[in-house]
């Protein structure tokens, strides 16, 4: 059974950039819903229940047809939100230092170019989905978007930073103003966590 961990900070800790009401419904309802449906999808598959969520999503293509859709959508929803909560911190924002900073400069020119490209990808993603900073097996960084709850792990890529741009992530506070949400989000980005994921 997969369990929903509590948020790594209080529901109101990211105010005013991400509001408390959104965090409550996003974590307690949406993320809980993906967790419950993932467990439901794995019922009767003891061999799969013993795997980690990373193993399930990395090996998505080899799963039996009757569970593949459930793991893709709800396993993706379960894992992606764990990355998302940890991509934010009340002590976040600012600029980046260290090895990840150097890799970002190498891949995107400089930090501001990276931010612009990431924001543009998030702002223009059509429909519901995610924007990611990912690392490939050679260590190279890129920005990617995924539709619905698709996860970079299923494409062999390691997520370092996740931004949820489903409307449920911002609509209560920002309504249709997704670019405002994205701009505010940079104030809470947890660079320490991204750096840790990059270096591990
Ligand atoms: Mn969400």
Coordinates of N, CA and C and ligand atoms in Angstrom, one line a residue:
X1 N 0.8 -1.2 0.0 CA 0.0 0.0 0.0 C 0.9 1.3 0.0
X2 N 0.6 2.1 -0.9 CA 1.3 3.4 -0.9 C 0.5 4.3 0.0
X3 N 1.3 5.1 0.8 CA 0.7 6.1 1.7 C 1.0 7.5 1.3
X4 N 0.1 8.4 1.6 CA 0.4 9.8 1.3 C 1.1 10.4 2.5
X5 N 2.3 10.9 2.3 CA 3.0 11.5 3.4 C 2.5 12.9 3.6
X6 N 2.6 13.5 4.8 CA 2.2 14.8 5.1 C 3.1 15.8 4.2
X7 N 2.6 17.0 4.0 CA 3.5 18.0 3.4 C 4.7 18.2 4.2
X8 N 5.8 18.6 3.6 CA 7.1 18.8 4.4 C 7.1 20.2 5.1
X9 N 6.0 20.9 5.1 CA 5.8 22.2 5.7 C 4.4 22.4 6.0
X10 N 4.0 23.5 6.7 CA 2.6 23.8 6.9 C 1.9 24.2 5.7
X11 N 0.5 24.0 5.7 CA -0.3 24.3 4.5 C -0.1 25.8 4.1
X12 N 0.1 26.7 5.1 CA 0.2 28.1 4.8 C 1.6 28.6 4.7
X13 N 2.6 27.7 4.7 CA 4.0 28.1 4.7 C 4.5 28.8 3.4
X14 N 3.8 28.6 2.3 CA 4.2 29.1 1.1 C 3.5 30.4 0.7
X15 N 2.6 30.9 1.6 CA 1.9 32.1 1.4 C 2.9 33.3 1.3
X16 N 2.7 34.3 0.5 CA 1.5 34.5 -0.3 C 1.6 33.9 -1.7
X17 N 2.7 33.2 -2.0 CA 2.9 32.8 -3.4 C 2.0 31.6 -3.7
X18 N 1.9 30.6 -2.9 CA 1.0 29.5 -3.0 C 0.1 29.5 -1.8
X19 N -1.2 29.7 -2.0 CA -2.1 29.9 -0.8 C -2.5 28.7 -0.1
X20 N -2.9 28.9 1.2 CA -3.2 27.8 2.1 C -4.4 26.9 1.5
X21 N -5.4 27.6 1.1 CA -6.6 26.9 0.6 C -6.3 25.9 -0.6
X22 N -5.4 26.4 -1.5 CA -5.0 25.6 -2.6 C -4.2 24.4 -2.1
X23 N -3.3 24.6 -1.1 CA -2.4 23.6 -0.6 C -3.3 22.5 0.1
X24 N -4.3 22.9 0.8 CA -5.1 21.9 1.5 C -5.8 21.0 0.5
X25 N -6.5 21.6 -0.4 CA -7.3 20.8 -1.4 C -6.4 20.0 -2.3
X26 N -5.2 20.6 -2.7 CA -4.3 19.9 -3.6 C -3.7 18.7 -2.9
X27 N -3.2 18.9 -1.7 CA -2.6 17.7 -1.0 C -3.7 16.7 -0.5
X28 N -4.6 17.2 0.3 CA -5.5 16.3 1.0 C -6.6 15.7 0.1
X29 N -6.9 16.3 -1.0 CA -8.0 15.8 -1.9 C -7.3 15.2 -3.2
X30 N -6.6 16.0 -3.9 CA -6.1 15.6 -5.2 C -5.0 14.5 -5.0
X31 N -4.0 14.8 -4.2 CA -2.9 13.9 -4.0 C -3.4 12.6 -3.3
X32 N -4.3 12.8 -2.3 CA -4.9 11.6 -1.7 C -5.6 10.8 -2.7
X33 N -6.3 11.4 -3.6 CA -7.1 10.7 -4.6 C -6.2 9.9 -5.5
X34 N -5.1 10.4 -6.0 CA -4.1 9.6 -6.8 C -3.6 8.4 -6.0
X35 N -3.3 8.7 -4.7 CA -2.8 7.6 -3.9 C -3.8 6.5 -3.7
X36 N -5.0 6.8 -3.5 CA -6.1 5.8 -3.3 C -6.3 5.0 -4.6
X37 N -6.3 5.7 -5.7 CA -6.6 5.1 -7.0 C -5.4 4.2 -7.4
X38 N -4.2 4.6 -7.1 CA -3.0 3.8 -7.4 C -3.1 2.5 -6.6
X39 N -3.4 2.6 -5.3 CA -3.6 1.3 -4.5 C -4.7 0.4 -5.1
X40 N -5.7 1.0 -5.5 CA -6.9 0.3 -6.2 C -6.4 -0.4 -7.4
X41 N -5.6 0.3 -8.2 CA -5.1 -0.2 -9.5 C -4.2 -1.5 -9.3
X42 N -3.5 -1.5 -8.1 CA -2.6 -2.6 -7.9 C -3.2 -3.7 -7.1
X43 N -4.4 -3.6 -6.7 CA -5.1 -4.7 -6.0 C -5.0 -6.0 -6.7
X44 N -4.6 -7.0 -6.0 CA -4.5 -8.4 -6.6 C -3.1 -8.6 -7.3
X45 N -2.3 -7.6 -7.3 CA -1.0 -7.7 -8.0 C 0.1 -7.6 -6.9
X46 N 0.3 -8.6 -6.1 CA 1.2 -8.6 -5.0 C 2.6 -8.3 -5.4
X47 N 3.0 -8.8 -6.6 CA 4.4 -8.6 -7.1 C 4.6 -7.1 -7.4
X48 N 3.6 -6.5 -7.8 CA 3.8 -5.0 -8.2 C 3.7 -4.2 -6.9
X49 N 2.9 -4.6 -5.9 CA 2.8 -3.8 -4.7 C 4.1 -3.7 -3.9
X50 N 5.0 -4.7 -4.2 CA 6.2 -4.7 -3.4 C 7.3 -3.8 -4.1
X51 N 7.0 -3.3 -5.2 CA 7.9 -2.4 -5.9 C 7.8 -1.0 -5.4
X52 N 8.8 -0.2 -5.6 CA 8.7 1.2 -5.3 C 8.0 2.0 -6.4
X53 N 7.5 3.2 -6.1 CA 6.8 3.9 -7.2 C 7.8 4.3 -8.3
X54 N 9.1 4.5 -8.0 CA 10.1 4.8 -9.0 C 10.2 3.6 -9.9
X55 N 10.3 2.4 -9.4 CA 10.4 1.2 -10.2 C 9.2 1.0 -11.1
X56 N 8.0 1.2 -10.5 CA 6.8 1.0 -11.3 C 6.8 2.0 -12.5
X57 N 7.1 3.3 -12.3 CA 7.1 4.3 -13.4 C 8.2 4.1 -14.4
X58 N 9.4 3.7 -13.9 CA 10.5 3.5 -14.8 C 10.2 2.3 -15.7
X59 N 9.5 1.3 -15.2 CA 9.2 0.1 -15.9 C 7.8 0.1 -16.5
X60 N 7.2 1.3 -16.7 CA 5.8 1.4 -17.1 C 5.5 0.5 -18.3
X61 N 6.3 0.5 -19.3 CA 6.0 -0.2 -20.5 C 5.9 -1.7 -20.4
X62 N 6.6 -2.2 -19.3 CA 6.6 -3.7 -19.1 C 5.5 -4.1 -18.2
X63 N 4.7 -3.2 -17.7 CA 3.6 -3.6 -16.8 C 2.4 -4.3 -17.6
X64 N 1.7 -5.2 -16.9 CA 0.5 -5.8 -17.6 C -0.5 -4.7 -18.0
X65 N -1.1 -5.0 -19.2 CA -2.1 -4.0 -19.7 C -3.1 -3.5 -18.7
X66 N -3.6 -4.4 -17.9 CA -4.7 -4.0 -17.0 C -4.3 -3.1 -15.9
X67 N -3.0 -3.0 -15.6 CA -2.6 -2.0 -14.6 C -1.8 -0.8 -15.1
X68 N -1.4 -0.9 -16.4 CA -0.6 0.1 -17.0 C -1.2 1.5 -16.9
X69 N -2.5 1.6 -17.3 CA -3.1 2.9 -17.3 C -3.3 3.5 -15.9
X70 N -3.6 2.6 -15.0 CA -3.7 3.1 -13.6 C -2.4 3.6 -13.0
X71 N -1.3 2.9 -13.3 CA 0.0 3.3 -12.8 C 0.4 4.6 -13.5
X72 N 0.2 4.6 -14.8 CA 0.6 5.8 -15.6 C -0.1 7.1 -15.0
X73 N -1.4 7.0 -14.8 CA -2.2 8.2 -14.4 C -2.1 8.4 -12.9
X74 N -2.3 7.4 -12.1 CA -2.4 7.6 -10.6 C -1.1 7.4 -9.9
X75 N -0.3 6.5 -10.5 CA 1.1 6.3 -10.0 C 1.9 7.6 -10.3
X76 N 1.7 8.1 -11.5 CA 2.3 9.3 -11.9 C 1.8 10.5 -11.0
X77 N 0.6 10.5 -10.8 CA 0.0 11.6 -9.9 C 0.6 11.5 -8.5
X78 N 0.7 10.2 -8.0 CA 1.3 10.0 -6.7 C 2.8 10.5 -6.6
X79 N 3.6 10.1 -7.6 CA 5.0 10.4 -7.5 C 5.2 11.9 -7.9
X80 N 4.6 12.4 -8.9 CA 4.8 13.7 -9.4 C 4.6 14.8 -8.3
X81 N 3.5 14.5 -7.5 CA 3.2 15.5 -6.4 C 4.2 15.4 -5.3
X82 N 4.8 14.2 -5.1 CA 5.8 14.2 -4.0 C 7.0 15.0 -4.5
X83 N 7.4 15.0 -5.7 CA 8.5 15.8 -6.2 C 8.1 17.3 -6.1
X84 N 6.8 17.5 -6.5 CA 6.3 18.9 -6.5 C 6.4 19.6 -5.1
X85 N 5.9 18.9 -4.1 CA 5.9 19.5 -2.7 C 7.4 19.7 -2.3
X86 N 8.3 18.8 -2.7 CA 9.7 19.0 -2.3 C 10.4 20.0 -3.2
X87 N 9.8 20.4 -4.3 CA 10.4 21.4 -5.2 C 10.1 22.8 -4.6
X88 N 9.3 22.9 -3.5 CA 9.0 24.1 -2.9 C 9.4 24.1 -1.5
X89 N 9.7 25.3 -1.0 CA 10.1 25.5 0.4 C 9.8 26.9 0.9
X90 N 9.4 27.0 2.2 CA 9.3 28.4 2.7 C 10.6 29.2 2.7
X91 N 11.7 28.4 2.7 CA 13.0 29.1 2.6 C 13.6 29.1 1.2
X92 N 12.7 28.9 0.2 CA 13.1 28.8 -1.2 C 13.3 30.1 -1.9
X93 N 13.4 30.0 -3.2 CA 13.6 31.2 -4.1 C 15.1 31.6 -4.2
X94 N 15.3 32.7 -4.7 CA 16.6 33.2 -4.9 C 17.4 32.6 -6.0
X95 N 18.7 32.7 -6.0 CA 19.5 32.1 -7.1 C 20.2 30.9 -6.6
X96 N 20.8 30.2 -7.5 CA 21.3 28.9 -7.2 C 22.9 29.0 -7.2
X97 N 23.5 28.1 -6.4 CA 24.9 28.0 -6.4 C 25.3 26.6 -6.6
X98 N 26.6 26.3 -6.8 CA 27.1 25.0 -6.8 C 27.0 24.2 -8.1
X99 N 27.1 22.9 -8.0 CA 27.2 22.1 -9.2 C 26.0 22.2 -10.1
X100 N 24.8 22.3 -9.6 CA 23.6 22.4 -10.4 C 23.6 23.7 -11.1
X101 N 24.1 24.8 -10.5 CA 24.1 26.1 -11.1 C 25.0 26.0 -12.3
X102 N 26.2 25.4 -12.2 CA 27.1 25.3 -13.3 C 26.5 24.5 -14.5
X103 N 25.8 23.4 -14.1 CA 25.1 22.6 -15.2 C 24.0 23.4 -15.9
X104 N 23.3 24.2 -15.1 CA 22.3 25.0 -15.7 C 22.9 26.1 -16.6
X105 N 24.0 26.7 -16.2 CA 24.6 27.7 -17.1 C 25.1 27.0 -18.4
X106 N 25.6 25.8 -18.2 CA 26.1 25.1 -19.4 C 25.0 24.7 -20.4
X107 N 23.9 24.3 -19.8 CA 22.7 23.8 -20.7 C 21.9 25.0 -21.2
X108 N 21.8 26.1 -20.5 CA 20.8 27.1 -20.9 C 21.5 28.5 -21.1
X109 N 22.8 28.6 -20.9 CA 23.5 29.9 -21.1 C 23.7 30.6 -19.7
X110 N 22.6 30.9 -19.1 CA 22.7 31.4 -17.7 C 21.4 31.2 -16.9
X111 N 21.4 31.6 -15.7 CA 20.3 31.3 -14.8 C 19.0 31.9 -15.3
X112 N 19.1 33.2 -15.7 CA 17.9 33.9 -16.2 C 17.3 33.3 -17.5
X113 N 18.2 32.8 -18.4 CA 17.7 32.2 -19.6 C 17.0 30.9 -19.2
X114 N 17.6 30.2 -18.3 CA 16.9 29.0 -17.8 C 15.5 29.3 -17.3
X115 N 15.4 30.3 -16.4 CA 14.1 30.7 -15.8 C 13.1 31.1 -16.9
X116 N 13.6 31.9 -17.9 CA 12.7 32.3 -19.0 C 12.2 31.1 -19.8
X117 N 13.1 30.2 -20.1 CA 12.7 29.0 -20.9 C 11.7 28.1 -20.1
X118 N 12.0 28.0 -18.8 CA 11.1 27.1 -18.0 C 9.8 27.8 -17.9
X119 N 9.7 29.1 -17.6 CA 8.4 29.8 -17.5 C 7.7 29.7 -18.8
X120 N 8.4 29.9 -19.9 CA 7.7 29.8 -21.2 C 7.1 28.5 -21.5
X121 N 7.8 27.4 -21.1 CA 7.3 26.0 -21.3 C 6.1 25.8 -20.4
X122 N 6.1 26.3 -19.2 CA 5.0 26.1 -18.3 C 3.8 27.0 -18.7
X123 N 4.1 28.2 -19.2 CA 3.0 29.1 -19.6 C 2.3 28.7 -20.9
X124 N 3.0 27.9 -21.7 CA 2.4 27.6 -23.0 C 1.9 26.1 -23.1
X125 N 2.1 25.4 -22.0 CA 1.7 24.0 -22.0 C 0.2 24.0 -22.2
X126 N -0.3 23.3 -23.2 CA -1.8 23.2 -23.4 C -2.4 22.1 -22.6
X127 N -3.5 22.5 -21.9 CA -4.2 21.5 -21.1 C -3.6 21.3 -19.8
X128 N -3.7 20.1 -19.2 CA -3.2 19.8 -17.9 C -1.9 19.1 -18.0
X129 N -1.0 19.5 -17.2 CA 0.3 18.8 -17.2 C 1.4 19.4 -16.3
X130 N 2.6 19.0 -16.6 CA 3.7 19.4 -15.8 C 4.9 20.0 -16.6
X131 N 5.6 20.8 -15.9 CA 6.9 21.3 -16.5 C 8.0 20.8 -15.5
X132 N 9.1 20.4 -16.1 CA 10.2 19.7 -15.4 C 11.6 20.2 -15.8
X133 N 12.5 20.2 -14.8 CA 13.9 20.2 -15.1 C 14.3 18.8 -14.9
X134 N 14.9 18.2 -15.9 CA 15.3 16.8 -15.8 C 16.8 16.6 -16.2
X135 N 17.3 15.5 -15.7 CA 18.7 15.1 -16.0 C 18.7 13.8 -16.8
X136 N 19.4 13.6 -17.8 CA 19.5 12.3 -18.5 C 20.6 11.5 -18.0
X137 N 20.8 10.3 -18.5 CA 21.7 9.3 -17.9 C 23.2 9.8 -18.1
X138 N 23.4 10.8 -19.0 CA 24.8 11.3 -19.1 C 25.0 12.6 -18.3
X139 N 23.9 13.0 -17.5 CA 24.0 14.1 -16.7 C 23.6 15.4 -17.3
X140 N 23.2 15.4 -18.6 CA 22.8 16.6 -19.3 C 21.4 17.0 -18.8
X141 N 21.2 18.3 -18.7 CA 19.9 18.9 -18.2 C 19.1 19.3 -19.4
X142 N 17.7 19.2 -19.2 CA 16.8 19.8 -20.1 C 15.5 20.1 -19.4
X143 N 14.7 21.0 -20.1 CA 13.4 21.3 -19.7 C 12.4 20.5 -20.5
X144 N 11.5 19.9 -19.9 CA 10.5 19.2 -20.6 C 9.1 19.4 -20.0
X145 N 8.1 19.2 -20.8 CA 6.7 19.1 -20.3 C 6.1 17.7 -20.5
X146 N 5.2 17.4 -19.6 CA 4.5 16.1 -19.8 C 3.0 16.4 -19.7
X147 N 2.2 15.7 -20.5 CA 0.7 15.9 -20.4 C 0.2 15.0 -19.2
X148 N -0.9 15.5 -18.7 CA -1.7 14.7 -17.6 C -0.8 14.4 -16.5
X149 N -0.6 13.1 -16.1 CA 0.3 12.8 -15.0 C 1.5 12.0 -15.5
X150 N 1.8 12.1 -16.7 CA 3.0 11.4 -17.2 C 4.2 11.8 -16.5
X151 N 5.1 10.9 -16.3 CA 6.3 11.1 -15.5 C 7.6 11.0 -16.3
X152 N 8.6 11.9 -16.1 CA 9.8 11.7 -16.8 C 10.5 10.4 -16.6
X153 N 10.3 9.8 -15.4 CA 11.0 8.5 -15.1 C 10.6 7.5 -16.2
X154 N 9.4 7.5 -16.8 CA 9.0 6.6 -17.8 C 9.7 6.8 -19.1
X155 N 10.4 7.9 -19.2 CA 11.2 8.2 -20.4 C 12.7 8.1 -20.1
X156 N 13.0 7.6 -19.0 CA 14.4 7.4 -18.6 C 15.1 8.6 -18.1
X157 N 14.3 9.6 -17.7 CA 14.9 10.9 -17.2 C 14.6 11.1 -15.7
X158 N 15.6 11.7 -15.0 CA 15.4 11.9 -13.6 C 14.9 13.3 -13.4
X159 N 13.7 13.5 -12.7 CA 13.2 14.8 -12.4 C 14.0 15.5 -11.3
X160 N 14.4 16.7 -11.5 CA 15.1 17.5 -10.4 C 14.1 18.5 -9.8
X161 N 13.2 19.0 -10.6 CA 12.3 20.1 -10.2 C 11.0 19.9 -11.0
X162 N 9.9 20.1 -10.3 CA 8.6 19.9 -10.9 C 7.7 21.1 -10.7
X163 N 7.0 21.5 -11.7 CA 5.9 22.5 -11.5 C 4.6 22.0 -12.1
X164 N 3.7 21.9 -11.2 CA 2.3 21.4 -11.6 C 1.5 22.6 -12.2
X165 N 1.2 22.5 -13.5 CA 0.3 23.6 -14.0 C -1.1 23.1 -14.4
X166 N -1.5 22.0 -13.7 CA -3.0 21.7 -13.8 C -3.7 22.9 -13.1
X167 N -4.9 23.2 -13.6 CA -5.6 24.3 -13.0 C -5.8 24.2 -11.5
X168 N -5.9 23.0 -11.0 CA -6.2 22.8 -9.6 C -5.0 23.3 -8.7
X169 N -3.8 23.5 -9.4 CA -2.6 23.9 -8.7 C -2.7 25.4 -8.4
X170 N -3.5 26.2 -9.1 CA -3.5 27.6 -8.9 C -4.8 28.4 -9.1
X171 N -5.9 27.7 -9.4 CA -7.1 28.4 -9.9 C -7.8 29.1 -8.7
X172 N -7.7 28.6 -7.5 CA -8.4 29.3 -6.4 C -7.8 30.7 -6.2
X173 N -6.5 30.9 -6.3 CA -5.9 32.2 -6.1 C -5.7 33.0 -7.4
X174 N -5.3 32.3 -8.4 CA -4.9 33.0 -9.6 C -5.9 32.9 -10.8
X175 N -7.0 32.2 -10.6 CA -8.0 31.9 -11.6 C -7.3 31.6 -12.9
X176 N -7.5 32.3 -14.0 CA -6.9 32.0 -15.3 C -5.6 32.6 -15.5
X177 N -5.0 33.2 -14.5 CA -3.7 33.9 -14.7 C -2.5 33.0 -14.4
X178 N -2.4 32.0 -15.2 CA -1.3 31.0 -15.0 C 0.1 31.7 -14.9
X179 N 0.4 32.6 -15.8 CA 1.7 33.3 -15.8 C 2.0 33.9 -14.4
X180 N 1.0 34.5 -13.8 CA 1.2 35.1 -12.4 C 1.6 34.0 -11.4
X181 N 1.0 32.8 -11.5 CA 1.3 31.7 -10.6 C 2.8 31.3 -10.8
X182 N 3.1 31.2 -12.1 CA 4.5 30.7 -12.4 C 5.5 31.7 -11.9
X183 N 5.2 33.0 -12.1 CA 6.2 34.0 -11.6 C 6.3 34.0 -10.1
X184 N 5.2 33.8 -9.4 CA 5.2 33.7 -8.0 C 5.9 32.5 -7.5
X185 N 5.8 31.4 -8.2 CA 6.4 30.1 -7.8 C 7.9 30.2 -7.7
X186 N 8.6 31.0 -8.5 CA 10.0 31.1 -8.4 C 10.5 31.6 -7.0
X187 N 9.6 32.2 -6.3 CA 9.9 32.7 -4.9 C 10.0 31.6 -3.9
X188 N 9.5 30.4 -4.2 CA 9.5 29.3 -3.3 C 10.2 28.1 -3.8
X189 N 10.9 28.2 -4.9 CA 11.6 27.1 -5.5 C 12.7 26.6 -4.5
X190 N 12.7 25.3 -4.2 CA 13.6 24.7 -3.3 C 14.9 24.2 -4.0
X191 N 15.8 25.2 -4.2 CA 17.0 24.9 -4.9 C 17.9 23.8 -4.2
X192 N 17.8 23.8 -2.9 CA 18.6 22.8 -2.1 C 18.2 21.4 -2.5
X193 N 16.9 21.2 -2.6 CA 16.4 19.9 -3.0 C 16.8 19.5 -4.4
X194 N 16.7 20.5 -5.4 CA 17.0 20.2 -6.8 C 18.5 19.9 -6.9
X195 N 19.3 20.6 -6.1 CA 20.8 20.4 -6.1 C 21.1 19.0 -5.6
X196 N 20.3 18.6 -4.5 CA 20.5 17.3 -3.9 C 20.1 16.2 -4.9
X197 N 19.0 16.4 -5.6 CA 18.6 15.4 -6.6 C 19.6 15.3 -7.8
X198 N 20.1 16.5 -8.2 CA 21.1 16.5 -9.3 C 22.4 15.8 -8.9
X199 N 22.8 15.9 -7.7 CA 24.1 15.4 -7.3 C 24.0 13.9 -6.8
X200 N 22.8 13.4 -6.6 CA 22.7 12.0 -6.1 C 22.4 11.0 -7.2
Ligands
LIG1 MN1 -1.8 18.6 -8.9

